[in-house]
Structure formats: C-alpha cells, structure tokens
PDB file of C-alpha atoms and ligand atoms in Angstrom:
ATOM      1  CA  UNK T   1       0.000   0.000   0.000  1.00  0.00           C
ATOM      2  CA  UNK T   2       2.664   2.461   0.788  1.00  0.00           C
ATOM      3  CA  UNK T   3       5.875   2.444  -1.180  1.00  0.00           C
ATOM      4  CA  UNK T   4       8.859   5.044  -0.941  1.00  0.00           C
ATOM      5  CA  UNK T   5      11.473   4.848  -3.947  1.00  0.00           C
ATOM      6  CA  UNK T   6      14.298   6.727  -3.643  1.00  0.00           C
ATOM      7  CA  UNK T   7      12.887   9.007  -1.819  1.00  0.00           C
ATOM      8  CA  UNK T   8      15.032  12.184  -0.697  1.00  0.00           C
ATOM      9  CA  UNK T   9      13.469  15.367   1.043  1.00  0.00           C
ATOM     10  CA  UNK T  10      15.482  18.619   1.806  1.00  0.00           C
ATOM     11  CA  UNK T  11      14.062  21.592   2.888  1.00  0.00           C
ATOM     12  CA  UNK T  12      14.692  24.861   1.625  1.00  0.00           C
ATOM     13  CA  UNK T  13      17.022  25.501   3.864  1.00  0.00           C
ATOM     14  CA  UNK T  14      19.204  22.488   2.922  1.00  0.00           C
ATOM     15  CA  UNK T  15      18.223  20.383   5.828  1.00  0.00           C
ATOM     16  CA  UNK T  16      18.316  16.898   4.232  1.00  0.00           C
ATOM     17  CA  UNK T  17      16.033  15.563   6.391  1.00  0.00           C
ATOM     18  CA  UNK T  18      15.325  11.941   3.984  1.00  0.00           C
ATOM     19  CA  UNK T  19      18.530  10.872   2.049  1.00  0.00           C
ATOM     20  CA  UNK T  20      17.128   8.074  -0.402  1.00  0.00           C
ATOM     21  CA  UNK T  21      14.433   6.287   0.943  1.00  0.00           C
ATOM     22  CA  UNK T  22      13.253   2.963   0.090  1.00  0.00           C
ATOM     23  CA  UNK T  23      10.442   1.371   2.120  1.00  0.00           C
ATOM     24  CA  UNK T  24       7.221  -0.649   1.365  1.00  0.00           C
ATOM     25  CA  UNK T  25       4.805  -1.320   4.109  1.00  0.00           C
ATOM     26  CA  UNK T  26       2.186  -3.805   3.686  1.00  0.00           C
ATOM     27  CA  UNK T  27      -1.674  -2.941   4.027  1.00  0.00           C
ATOM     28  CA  UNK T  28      -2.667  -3.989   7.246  1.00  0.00           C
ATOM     29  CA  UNK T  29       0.936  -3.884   9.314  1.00  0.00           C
ATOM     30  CA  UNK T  30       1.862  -2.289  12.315  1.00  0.00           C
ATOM     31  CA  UNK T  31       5.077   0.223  11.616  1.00  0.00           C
ATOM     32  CA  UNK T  32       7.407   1.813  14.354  1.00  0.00           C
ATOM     33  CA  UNK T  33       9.548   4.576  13.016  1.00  0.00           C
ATOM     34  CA  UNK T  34      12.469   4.851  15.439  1.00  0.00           C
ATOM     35  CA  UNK T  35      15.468   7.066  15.874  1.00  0.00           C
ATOM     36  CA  UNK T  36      17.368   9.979  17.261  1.00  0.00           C
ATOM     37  CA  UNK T  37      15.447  13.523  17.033  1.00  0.00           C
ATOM     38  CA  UNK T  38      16.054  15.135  13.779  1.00  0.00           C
ATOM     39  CA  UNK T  39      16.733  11.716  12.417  1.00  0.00           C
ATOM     40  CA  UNK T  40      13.861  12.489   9.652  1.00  0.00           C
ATOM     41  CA  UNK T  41      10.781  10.499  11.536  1.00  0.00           C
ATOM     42  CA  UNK T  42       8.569  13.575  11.431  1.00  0.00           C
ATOM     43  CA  UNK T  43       9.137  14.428   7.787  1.00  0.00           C
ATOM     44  CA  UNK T  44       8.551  10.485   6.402  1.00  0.00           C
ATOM     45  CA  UNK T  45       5.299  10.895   8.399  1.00  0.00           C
ATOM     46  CA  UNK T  46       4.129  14.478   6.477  1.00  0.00           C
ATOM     47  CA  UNK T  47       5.183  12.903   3.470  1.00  0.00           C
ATOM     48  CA  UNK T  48       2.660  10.065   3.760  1.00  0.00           C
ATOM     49  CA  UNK T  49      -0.124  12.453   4.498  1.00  0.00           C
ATOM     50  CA  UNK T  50       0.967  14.897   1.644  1.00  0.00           C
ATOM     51  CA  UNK T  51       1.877  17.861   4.091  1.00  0.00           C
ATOM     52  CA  UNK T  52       5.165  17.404   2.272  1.00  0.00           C
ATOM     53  CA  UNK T  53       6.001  16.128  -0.595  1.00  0.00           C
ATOM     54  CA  UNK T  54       9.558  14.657  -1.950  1.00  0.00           C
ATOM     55  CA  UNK T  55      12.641  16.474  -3.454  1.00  0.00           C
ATOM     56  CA  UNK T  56      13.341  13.415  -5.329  1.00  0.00           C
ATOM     57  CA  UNK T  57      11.754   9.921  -5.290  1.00  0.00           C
ATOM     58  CA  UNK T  58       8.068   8.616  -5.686  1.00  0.00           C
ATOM     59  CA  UNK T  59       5.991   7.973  -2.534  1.00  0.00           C
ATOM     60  CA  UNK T  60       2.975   5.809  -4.016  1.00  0.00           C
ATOM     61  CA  UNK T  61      -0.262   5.271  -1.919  1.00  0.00           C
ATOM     62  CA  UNK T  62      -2.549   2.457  -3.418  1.00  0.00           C
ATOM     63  CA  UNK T  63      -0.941   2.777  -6.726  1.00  0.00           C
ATOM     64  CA  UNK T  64      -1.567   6.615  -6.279  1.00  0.00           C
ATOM     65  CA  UNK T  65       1.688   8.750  -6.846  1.00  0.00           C
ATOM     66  CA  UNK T  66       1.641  11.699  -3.916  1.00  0.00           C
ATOM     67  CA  UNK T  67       3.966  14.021  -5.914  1.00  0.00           C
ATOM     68  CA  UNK T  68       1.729  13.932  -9.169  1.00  0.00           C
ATOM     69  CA  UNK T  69      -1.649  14.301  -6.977  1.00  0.00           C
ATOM     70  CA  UNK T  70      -2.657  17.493  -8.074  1.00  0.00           C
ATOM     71  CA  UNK T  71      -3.703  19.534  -5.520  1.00  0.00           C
ATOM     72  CA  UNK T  72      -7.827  19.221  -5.827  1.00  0.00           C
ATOM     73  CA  UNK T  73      -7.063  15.401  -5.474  1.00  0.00           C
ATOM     74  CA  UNK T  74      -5.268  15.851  -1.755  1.00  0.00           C
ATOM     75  CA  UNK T  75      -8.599  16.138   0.318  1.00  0.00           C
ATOM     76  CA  UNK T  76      -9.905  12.873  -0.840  1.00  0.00           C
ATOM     77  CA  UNK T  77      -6.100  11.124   0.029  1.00  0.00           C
ATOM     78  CA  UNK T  78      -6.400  12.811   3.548  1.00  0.00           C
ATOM     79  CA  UNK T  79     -10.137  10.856   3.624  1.00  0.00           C
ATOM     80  CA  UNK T  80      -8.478   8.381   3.786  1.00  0.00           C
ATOM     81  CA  UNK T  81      -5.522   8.870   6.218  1.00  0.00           C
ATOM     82  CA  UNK T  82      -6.162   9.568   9.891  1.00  0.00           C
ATOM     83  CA  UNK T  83      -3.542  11.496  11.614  1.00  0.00           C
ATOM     84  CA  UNK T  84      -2.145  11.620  15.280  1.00  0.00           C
ATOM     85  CA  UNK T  85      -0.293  14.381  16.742  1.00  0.00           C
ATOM     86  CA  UNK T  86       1.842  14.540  19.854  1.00  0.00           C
ATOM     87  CA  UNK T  87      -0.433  17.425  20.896  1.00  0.00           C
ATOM     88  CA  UNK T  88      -3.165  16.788  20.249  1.00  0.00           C
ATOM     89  CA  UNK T  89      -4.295  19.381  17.745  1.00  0.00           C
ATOM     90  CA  UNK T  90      -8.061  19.437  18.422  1.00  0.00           C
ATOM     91  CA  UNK T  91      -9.561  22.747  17.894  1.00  0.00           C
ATOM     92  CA  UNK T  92     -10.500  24.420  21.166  1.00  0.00           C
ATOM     93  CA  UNK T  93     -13.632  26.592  20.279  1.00  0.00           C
ATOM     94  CA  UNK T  94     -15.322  22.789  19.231  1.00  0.00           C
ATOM     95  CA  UNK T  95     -17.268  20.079  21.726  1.00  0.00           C
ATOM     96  CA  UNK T  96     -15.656  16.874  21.663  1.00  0.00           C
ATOM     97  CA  UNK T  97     -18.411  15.609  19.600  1.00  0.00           C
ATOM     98  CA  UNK T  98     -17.868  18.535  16.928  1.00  0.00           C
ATOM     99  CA  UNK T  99     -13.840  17.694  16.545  1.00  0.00           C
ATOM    100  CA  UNK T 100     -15.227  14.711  16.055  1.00  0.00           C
ATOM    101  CA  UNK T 101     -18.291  14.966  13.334  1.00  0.00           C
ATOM    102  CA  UNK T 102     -16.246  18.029  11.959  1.00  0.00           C
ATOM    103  CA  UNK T 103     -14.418  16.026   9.742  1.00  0.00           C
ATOM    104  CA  UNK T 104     -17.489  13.684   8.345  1.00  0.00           C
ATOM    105  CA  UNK T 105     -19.868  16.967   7.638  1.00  0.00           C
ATOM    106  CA  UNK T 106     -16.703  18.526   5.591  1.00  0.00           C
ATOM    107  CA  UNK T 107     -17.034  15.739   3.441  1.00  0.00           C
ATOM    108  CA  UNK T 108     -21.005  15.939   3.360  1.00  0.00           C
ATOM    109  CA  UNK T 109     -22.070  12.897   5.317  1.00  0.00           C
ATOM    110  CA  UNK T 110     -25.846  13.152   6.197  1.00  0.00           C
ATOM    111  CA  UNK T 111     -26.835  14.177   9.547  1.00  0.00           C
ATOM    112  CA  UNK T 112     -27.960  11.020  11.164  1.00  0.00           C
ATOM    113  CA  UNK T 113     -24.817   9.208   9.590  1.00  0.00           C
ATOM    114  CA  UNK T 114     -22.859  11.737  11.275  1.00  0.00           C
ATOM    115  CA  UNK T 115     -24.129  11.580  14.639  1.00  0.00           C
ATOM    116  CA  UNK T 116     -24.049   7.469  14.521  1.00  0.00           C
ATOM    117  CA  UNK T 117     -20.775   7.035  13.013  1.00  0.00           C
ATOM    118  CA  UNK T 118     -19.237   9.903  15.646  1.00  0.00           C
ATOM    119  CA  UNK T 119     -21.068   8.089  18.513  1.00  0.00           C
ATOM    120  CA  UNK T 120     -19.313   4.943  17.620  1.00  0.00           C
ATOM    121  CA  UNK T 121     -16.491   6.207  17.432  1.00  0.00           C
ATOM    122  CA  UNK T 122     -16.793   7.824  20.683  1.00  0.00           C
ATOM    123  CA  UNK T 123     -17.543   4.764  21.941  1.00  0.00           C
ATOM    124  CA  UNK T 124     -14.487   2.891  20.765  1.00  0.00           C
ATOM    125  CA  UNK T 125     -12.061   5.496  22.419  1.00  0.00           C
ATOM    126  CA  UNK T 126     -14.174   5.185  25.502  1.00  0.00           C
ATOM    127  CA  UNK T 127     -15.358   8.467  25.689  1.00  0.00           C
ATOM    128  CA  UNK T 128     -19.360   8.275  24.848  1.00  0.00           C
ATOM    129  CA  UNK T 129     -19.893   9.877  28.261  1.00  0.00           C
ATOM    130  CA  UNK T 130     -17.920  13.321  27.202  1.00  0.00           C
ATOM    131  CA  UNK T 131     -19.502  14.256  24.048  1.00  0.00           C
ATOM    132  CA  UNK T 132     -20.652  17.223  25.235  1.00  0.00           C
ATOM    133  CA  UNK T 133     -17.635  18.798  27.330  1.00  0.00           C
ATOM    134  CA  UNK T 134     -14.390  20.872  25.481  1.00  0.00           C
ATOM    135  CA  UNK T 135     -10.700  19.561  24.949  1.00  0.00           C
ATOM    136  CA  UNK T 136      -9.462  22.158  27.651  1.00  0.00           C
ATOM    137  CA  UNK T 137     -11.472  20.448  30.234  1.00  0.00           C
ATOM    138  CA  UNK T 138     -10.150  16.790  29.436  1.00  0.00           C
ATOM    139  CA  UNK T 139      -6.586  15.120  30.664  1.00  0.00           C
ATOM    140  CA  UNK T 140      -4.161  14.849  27.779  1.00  0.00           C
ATOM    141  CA  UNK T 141      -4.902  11.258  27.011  1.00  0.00           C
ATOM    142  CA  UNK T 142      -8.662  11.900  26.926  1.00  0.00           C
ATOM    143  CA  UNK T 143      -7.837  14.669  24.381  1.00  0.00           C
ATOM    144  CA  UNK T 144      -5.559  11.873  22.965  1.00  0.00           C
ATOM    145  CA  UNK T 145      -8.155   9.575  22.877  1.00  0.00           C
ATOM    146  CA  UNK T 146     -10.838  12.326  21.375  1.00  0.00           C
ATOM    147  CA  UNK T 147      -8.249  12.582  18.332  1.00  0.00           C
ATOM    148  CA  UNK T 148      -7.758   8.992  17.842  1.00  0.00           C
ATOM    149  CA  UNK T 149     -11.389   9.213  17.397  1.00  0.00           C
ATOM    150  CA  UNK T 150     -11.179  12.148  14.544  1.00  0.00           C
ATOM    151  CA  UNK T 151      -8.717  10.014  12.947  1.00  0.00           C
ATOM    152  CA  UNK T 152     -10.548   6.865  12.453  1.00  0.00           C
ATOM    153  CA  UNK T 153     -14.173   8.306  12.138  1.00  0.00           C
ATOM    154  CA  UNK T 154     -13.665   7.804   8.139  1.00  0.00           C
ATOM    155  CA  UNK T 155     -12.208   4.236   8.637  1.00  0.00           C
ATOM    156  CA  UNK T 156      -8.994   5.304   6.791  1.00  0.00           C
ATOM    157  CA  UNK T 157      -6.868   2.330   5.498  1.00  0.00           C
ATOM    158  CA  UNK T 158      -4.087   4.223   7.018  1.00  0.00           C
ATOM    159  CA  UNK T 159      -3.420   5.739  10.263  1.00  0.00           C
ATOM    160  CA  UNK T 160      -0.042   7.604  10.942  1.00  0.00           C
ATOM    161  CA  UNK T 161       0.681   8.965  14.240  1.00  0.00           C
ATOM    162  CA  UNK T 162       4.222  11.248  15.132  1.00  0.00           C
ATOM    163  CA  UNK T 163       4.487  10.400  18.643  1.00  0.00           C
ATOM    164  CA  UNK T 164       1.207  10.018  19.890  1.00  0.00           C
ATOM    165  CA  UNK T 165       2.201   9.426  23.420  1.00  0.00           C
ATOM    166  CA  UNK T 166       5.381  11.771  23.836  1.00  0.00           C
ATOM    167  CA  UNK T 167       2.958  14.077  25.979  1.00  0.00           C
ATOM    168  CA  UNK T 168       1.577  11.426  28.510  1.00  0.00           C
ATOM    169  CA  UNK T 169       2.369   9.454  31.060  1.00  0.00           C
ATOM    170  CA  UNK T 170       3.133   5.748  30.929  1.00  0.00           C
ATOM    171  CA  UNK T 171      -0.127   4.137  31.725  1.00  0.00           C
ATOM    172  CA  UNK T 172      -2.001   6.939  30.158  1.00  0.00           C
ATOM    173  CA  UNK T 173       0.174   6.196  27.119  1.00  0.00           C
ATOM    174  CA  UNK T 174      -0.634   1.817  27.356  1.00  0.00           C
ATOM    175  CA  UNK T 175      -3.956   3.041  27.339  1.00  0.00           C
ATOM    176  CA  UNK T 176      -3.406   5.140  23.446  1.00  0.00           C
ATOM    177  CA  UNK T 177      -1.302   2.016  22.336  1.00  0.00           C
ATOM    178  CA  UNK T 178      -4.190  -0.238  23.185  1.00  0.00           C
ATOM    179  CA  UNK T 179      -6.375   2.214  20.879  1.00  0.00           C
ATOM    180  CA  UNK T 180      -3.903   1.741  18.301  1.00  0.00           C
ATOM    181  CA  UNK T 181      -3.227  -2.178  18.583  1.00  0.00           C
ATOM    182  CA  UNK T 182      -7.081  -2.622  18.078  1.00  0.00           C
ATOM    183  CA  UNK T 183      -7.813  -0.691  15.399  1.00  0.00           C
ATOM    184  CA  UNK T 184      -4.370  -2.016  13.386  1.00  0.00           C
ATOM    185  CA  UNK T 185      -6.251  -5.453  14.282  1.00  0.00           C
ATOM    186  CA  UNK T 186      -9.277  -4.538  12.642  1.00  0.00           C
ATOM    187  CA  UNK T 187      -7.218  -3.994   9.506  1.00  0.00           C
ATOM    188  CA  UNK T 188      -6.046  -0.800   9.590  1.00  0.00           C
ATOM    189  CA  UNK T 189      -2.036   0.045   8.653  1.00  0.00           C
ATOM    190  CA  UNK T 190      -0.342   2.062  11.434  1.00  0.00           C
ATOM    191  CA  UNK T 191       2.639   3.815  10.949  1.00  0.00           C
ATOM    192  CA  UNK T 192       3.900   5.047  14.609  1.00  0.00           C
ATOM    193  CA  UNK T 193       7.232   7.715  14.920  1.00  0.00           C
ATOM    194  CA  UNK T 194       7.696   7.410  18.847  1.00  0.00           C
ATOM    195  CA  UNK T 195      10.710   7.574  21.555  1.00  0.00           C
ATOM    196  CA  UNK T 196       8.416   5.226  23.683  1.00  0.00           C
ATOM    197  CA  UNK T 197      11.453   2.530  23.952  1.00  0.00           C
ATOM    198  CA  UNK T 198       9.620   0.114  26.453  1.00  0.00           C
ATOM    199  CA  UNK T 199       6.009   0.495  24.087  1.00  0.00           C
ATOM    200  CA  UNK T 200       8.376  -0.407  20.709  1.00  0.00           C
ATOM    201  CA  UNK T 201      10.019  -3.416  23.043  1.00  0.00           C
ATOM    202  CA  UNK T 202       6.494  -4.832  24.442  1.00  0.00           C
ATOM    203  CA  UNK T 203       4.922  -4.603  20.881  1.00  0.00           C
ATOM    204  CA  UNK T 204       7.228  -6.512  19.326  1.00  0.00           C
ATOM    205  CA  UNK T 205       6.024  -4.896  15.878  1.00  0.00           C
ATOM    206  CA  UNK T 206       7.959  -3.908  12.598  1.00  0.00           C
ATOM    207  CA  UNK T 207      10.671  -1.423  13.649  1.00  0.00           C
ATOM    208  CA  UNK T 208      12.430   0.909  11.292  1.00  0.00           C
ATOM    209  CA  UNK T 209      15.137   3.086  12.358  1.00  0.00           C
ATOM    210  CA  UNK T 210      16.331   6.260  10.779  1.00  0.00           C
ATOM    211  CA  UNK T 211      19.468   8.304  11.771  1.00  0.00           C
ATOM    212  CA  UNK T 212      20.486  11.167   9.505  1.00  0.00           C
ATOM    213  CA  UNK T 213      17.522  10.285   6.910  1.00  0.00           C
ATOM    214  CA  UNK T 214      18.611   6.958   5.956  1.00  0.00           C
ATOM    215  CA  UNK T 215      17.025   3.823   7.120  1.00  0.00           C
ATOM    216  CA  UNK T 216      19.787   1.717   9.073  1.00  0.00           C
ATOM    217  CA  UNK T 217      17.181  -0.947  10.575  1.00  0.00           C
ATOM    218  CA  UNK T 218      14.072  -2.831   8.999  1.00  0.00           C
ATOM    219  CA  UNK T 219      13.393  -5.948  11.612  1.00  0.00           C
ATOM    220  CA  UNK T 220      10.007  -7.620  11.221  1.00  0.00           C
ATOM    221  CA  UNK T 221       9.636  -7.763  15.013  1.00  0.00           C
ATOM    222  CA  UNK T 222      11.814  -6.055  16.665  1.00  0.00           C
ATOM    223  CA  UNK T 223      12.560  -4.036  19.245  1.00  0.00           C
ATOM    224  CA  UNK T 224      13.568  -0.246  20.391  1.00  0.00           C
ATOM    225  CA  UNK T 225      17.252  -0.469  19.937  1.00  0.00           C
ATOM    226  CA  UNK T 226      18.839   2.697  21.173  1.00  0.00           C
ATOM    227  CA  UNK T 227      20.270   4.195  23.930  1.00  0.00           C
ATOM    228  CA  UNK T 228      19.293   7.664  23.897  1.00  0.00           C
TER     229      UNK T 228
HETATM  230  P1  ADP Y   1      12.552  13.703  13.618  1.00  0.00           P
HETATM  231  O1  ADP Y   1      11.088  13.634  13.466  1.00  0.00           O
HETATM  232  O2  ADP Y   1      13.222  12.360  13.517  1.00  0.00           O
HETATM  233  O3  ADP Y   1      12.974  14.436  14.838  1.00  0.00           O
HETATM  234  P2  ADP Y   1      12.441  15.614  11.428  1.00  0.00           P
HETATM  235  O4  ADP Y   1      11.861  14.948  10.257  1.00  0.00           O
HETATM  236  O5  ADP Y   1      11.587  16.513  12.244  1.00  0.00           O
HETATM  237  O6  ADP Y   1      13.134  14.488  12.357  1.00  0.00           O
HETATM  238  O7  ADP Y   1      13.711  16.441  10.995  1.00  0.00           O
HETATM  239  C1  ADP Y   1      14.713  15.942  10.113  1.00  0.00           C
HETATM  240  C2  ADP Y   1      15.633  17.062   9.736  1.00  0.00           C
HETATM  241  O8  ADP Y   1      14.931  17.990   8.930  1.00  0.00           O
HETATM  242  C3  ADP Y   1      16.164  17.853  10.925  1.00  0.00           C
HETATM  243  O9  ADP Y   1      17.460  18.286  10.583  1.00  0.00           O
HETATM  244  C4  ADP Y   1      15.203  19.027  11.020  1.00  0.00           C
HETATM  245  O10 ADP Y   1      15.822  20.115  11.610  1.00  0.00           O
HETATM  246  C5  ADP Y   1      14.882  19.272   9.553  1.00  0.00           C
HETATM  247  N1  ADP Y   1      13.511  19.795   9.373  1.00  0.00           N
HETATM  248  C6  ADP Y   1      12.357  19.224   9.756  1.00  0.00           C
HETATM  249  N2  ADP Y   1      11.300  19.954   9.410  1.00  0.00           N
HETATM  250  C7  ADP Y   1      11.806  21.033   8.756  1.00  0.00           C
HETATM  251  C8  ADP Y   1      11.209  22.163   8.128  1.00  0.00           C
HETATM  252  N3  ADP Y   1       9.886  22.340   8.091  1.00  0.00           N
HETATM  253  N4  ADP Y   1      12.031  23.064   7.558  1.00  0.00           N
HETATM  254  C9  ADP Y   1      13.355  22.888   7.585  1.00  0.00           C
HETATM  255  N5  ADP Y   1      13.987  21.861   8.150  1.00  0.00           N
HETATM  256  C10 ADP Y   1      13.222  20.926   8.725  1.00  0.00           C
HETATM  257  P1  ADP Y   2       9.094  16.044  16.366  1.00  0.00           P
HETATM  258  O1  ADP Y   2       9.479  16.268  17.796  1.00  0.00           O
HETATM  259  O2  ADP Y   2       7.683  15.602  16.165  1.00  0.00           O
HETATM  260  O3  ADP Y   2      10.066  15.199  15.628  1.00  0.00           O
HETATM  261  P2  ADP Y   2      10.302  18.440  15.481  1.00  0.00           P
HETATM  262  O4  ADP Y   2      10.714  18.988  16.804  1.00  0.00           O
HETATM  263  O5  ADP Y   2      11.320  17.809  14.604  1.00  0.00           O
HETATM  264  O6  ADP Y   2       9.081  17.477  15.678  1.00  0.00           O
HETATM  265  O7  ADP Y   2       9.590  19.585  14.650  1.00  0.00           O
HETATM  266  C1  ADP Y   2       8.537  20.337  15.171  1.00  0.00           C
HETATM  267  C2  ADP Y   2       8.050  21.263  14.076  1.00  0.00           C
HETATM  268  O8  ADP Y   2       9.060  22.199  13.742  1.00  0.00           O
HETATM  269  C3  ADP Y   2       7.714  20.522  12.794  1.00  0.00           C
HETATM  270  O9  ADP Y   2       6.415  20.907  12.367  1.00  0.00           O
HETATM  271  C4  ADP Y   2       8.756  20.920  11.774  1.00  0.00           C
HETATM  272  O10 ADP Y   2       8.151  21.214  10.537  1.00  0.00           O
HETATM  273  C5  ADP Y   2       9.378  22.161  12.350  1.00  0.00           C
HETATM  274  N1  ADP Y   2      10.833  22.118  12.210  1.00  0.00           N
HETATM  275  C6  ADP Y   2      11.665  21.185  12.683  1.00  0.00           C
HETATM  276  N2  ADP Y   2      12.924  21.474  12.382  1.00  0.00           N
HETATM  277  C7  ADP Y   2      12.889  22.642  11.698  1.00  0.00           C
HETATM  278  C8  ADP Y   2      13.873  23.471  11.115  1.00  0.00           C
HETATM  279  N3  ADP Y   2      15.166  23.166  11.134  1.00  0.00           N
HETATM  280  N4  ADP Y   2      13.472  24.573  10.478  1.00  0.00           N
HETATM  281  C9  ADP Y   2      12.192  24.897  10.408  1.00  0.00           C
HETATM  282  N5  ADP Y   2      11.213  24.156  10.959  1.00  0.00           N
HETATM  283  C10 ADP Y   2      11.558  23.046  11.592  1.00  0.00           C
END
C-alpha cells in the first residue's frame, strides 16, 4: 500500500532531512519509526499524508503517486488517512463531539450518519460519556483519545501517528497504544514515529530506524534499539 522509492526530502534551507528512501509497508501492518530527534521520523510521516512532498523519489499510496496528486485530489487522500499528533491538535472553540463529526460533515455525510458514526467512534475510544464537554477540560490522554477518534471516524486504510504518546504518562500512554493495537487489528495500517522505547520493546512490531535520513534498521519484530 505504501511504497517510498528513492525518496530524498530537503528543505529549503538544505536540511536533508530523507537521504534516499526505500520502504514498502504492507496494508494492514503495524510500523514503528524509530530514531534519534532530527533523524527524519517527522518528515517520512508528512510525506505520507501529503503535508510534504519529496525532493526526489516517488511515494505511491494504493498505486496513487503523492507528488503527481494534483492539488484538488489531496482532500480525498487525507479521507483516507487519519492522523495523530503529539499534541493533540483538536480545535478548542469545538465540543468533543464537533472535533469529532467536523471532519465527516466537511465531506457531506448526512446528519444522522454523522451523529451514529461519531457516537461509535466515541464509543471505541471510551469516551461516549464526554460528548458534550471541550478539549481544555479533558486530561491529555482523553484529548488523545478524542483525536484517535477524529482520525478513524472515516475508517482510513491508514493511520499515521508522530508520537502520539510523547505528551503522557506511561499508563495513560498503554492506554493510546491499546487504541492503536485494536484498530491495526481490525485492519487498519499504522505507521507510529515514537521515543516510547519500552512500548516499541512490548509490541514486538515492525521497527524501522532512521538516523540522519537513511534507514539503518528494517526488523520484522523487533525491538527499540537505542540508547538515547
Ligand atoms: P525527527 O522527526 O526524527 O525528529 P524531522 O523529520 O523533524 O526528524 O527532521 C529531520 C531534519 O529535517 C532535521 O534536521 C530538522 O531540523 C529538519 N527539518 C524538519 N522539518 C523542517 C522544516 N519544516 N524546515 C526545515 N527543516 C526541517
Ligand atoms: P518532532 O518532535 O515531532 O520530531 P520536530 O521537533 O522535529 O518534531 O519539529 C517540530 C516542528 O518544527 C515541525 O512541524 C517541523 O516542521 C518544524 N521544524 C523542525 N525542524 C525545523 C527546522 N530546522 N526549520 C524549520 N522548521 C523546523
């Protein structure tokens, strides 16, 4: 489903943040991106999602080449992708249930649709009781959990998360990874950046590891790696 060839990204200010890339990832697999900050996790993640796009090198998504897209073509990719933030990102002025349905409506899903499909996915995270309340008044992994929920509301095929639980605390953060683990198992491909070492251990999921934009480790099942 996702395939980077060659793929090199440098910004304008000559940060060469990918240095040819090659990487395919399955549908349906469970990815941790590893490595040392400013190893080039971040960027391979905006590249899947099209907030980026290569220098050089193709990134194809079902058979779809990113860089070619043209741009009226992106929102229907991004459909398709859910997206995970370390903070969160949920806008402020918006119920839980609106950060929620927000990104159904945009896409002109009927009313009642909207109001099921956000309910079960409120449900799934766990939060069905908050619906009503704001981001400011939940803990950070109920907000964490309220954006898991935006991301999967469209059942994307993909779900790509820069490190989801860099802001919380250990059993807060199980709890996000549990999230995760079940909705990779109901088919859904995650692709995970973290520094979580003893999450990337336990999993014992796909590890790749970047330092200085080239990929140094691919193990099928594998484990953290680093001292850092
Ligand atoms: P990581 O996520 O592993 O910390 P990043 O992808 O954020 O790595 O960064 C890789 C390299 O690219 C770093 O040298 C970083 O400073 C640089 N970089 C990242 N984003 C930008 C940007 N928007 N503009 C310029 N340089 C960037
Ligand atoms: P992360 O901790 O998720 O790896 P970073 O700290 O690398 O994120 O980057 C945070 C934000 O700052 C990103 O959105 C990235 O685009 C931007 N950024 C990172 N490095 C640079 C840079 N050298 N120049 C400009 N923007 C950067």
């Amino acid at each position: 489903m996702i395939q980077f060839t060659n793929v090199s990204k440098i910004y304008s200010n000559g940060a060469r943040a990918l240095v040819d890339i090659n990487l395919k990832i399955d549908n349906g697999e469970f990815v941790f991106l590893v490595g040392p900050s400013g190893a080039g996790k971040s960027t391979l993640i905006r590249l899947l999602f099209r907030e980026e796009v290569p220098t050089r090198g193709q990134v194809l998504i079902n058979g779809k080449n990113l860089l070619r897209m043209k741009e009226r073509e992106v929102p229907h990719l991004r459909r398709n992708i859910g997206v995970v933030f370390q903070d969160f990102r949920l806008l402020p002025s918006k119920t839980v249930f609106e950060n929620i349905s927000f990104a159904l409506e945009v896409i002109g899903v009927g009313k009642n649709e909207v109001k099921n499909r956000t309910r079960s996915a409120l449900d799934l995270v766990g939060l069905a009781s908050k619906e009503n309340v704001f981001p400011n008044e939940l803990s950070g992994g109920e907000q964490q959990r309220v954006s898991v929920a935006r991301a999967i509301v469209n059942n994307p095929a993909l779900l790509v998360a820069d490190e989801p639980t860099g802001n919380l605390d250990p059993d807060t953060a199980w709890g996000i990874m549990d999230l995760l683990y079940n909705i990779n198992k109901r088919g859904t491909t995650v692709v995970m950046a973290t520094h979580a070492r003893d999450i990337v251990d336990q999993m014992q999921k796909r590890v790749v590891a970047i330092e200085d934009g080239k990929i140094v480790r691919d193990d099928q099942r594998g484990g953290y790696g680093y001292v850092d």
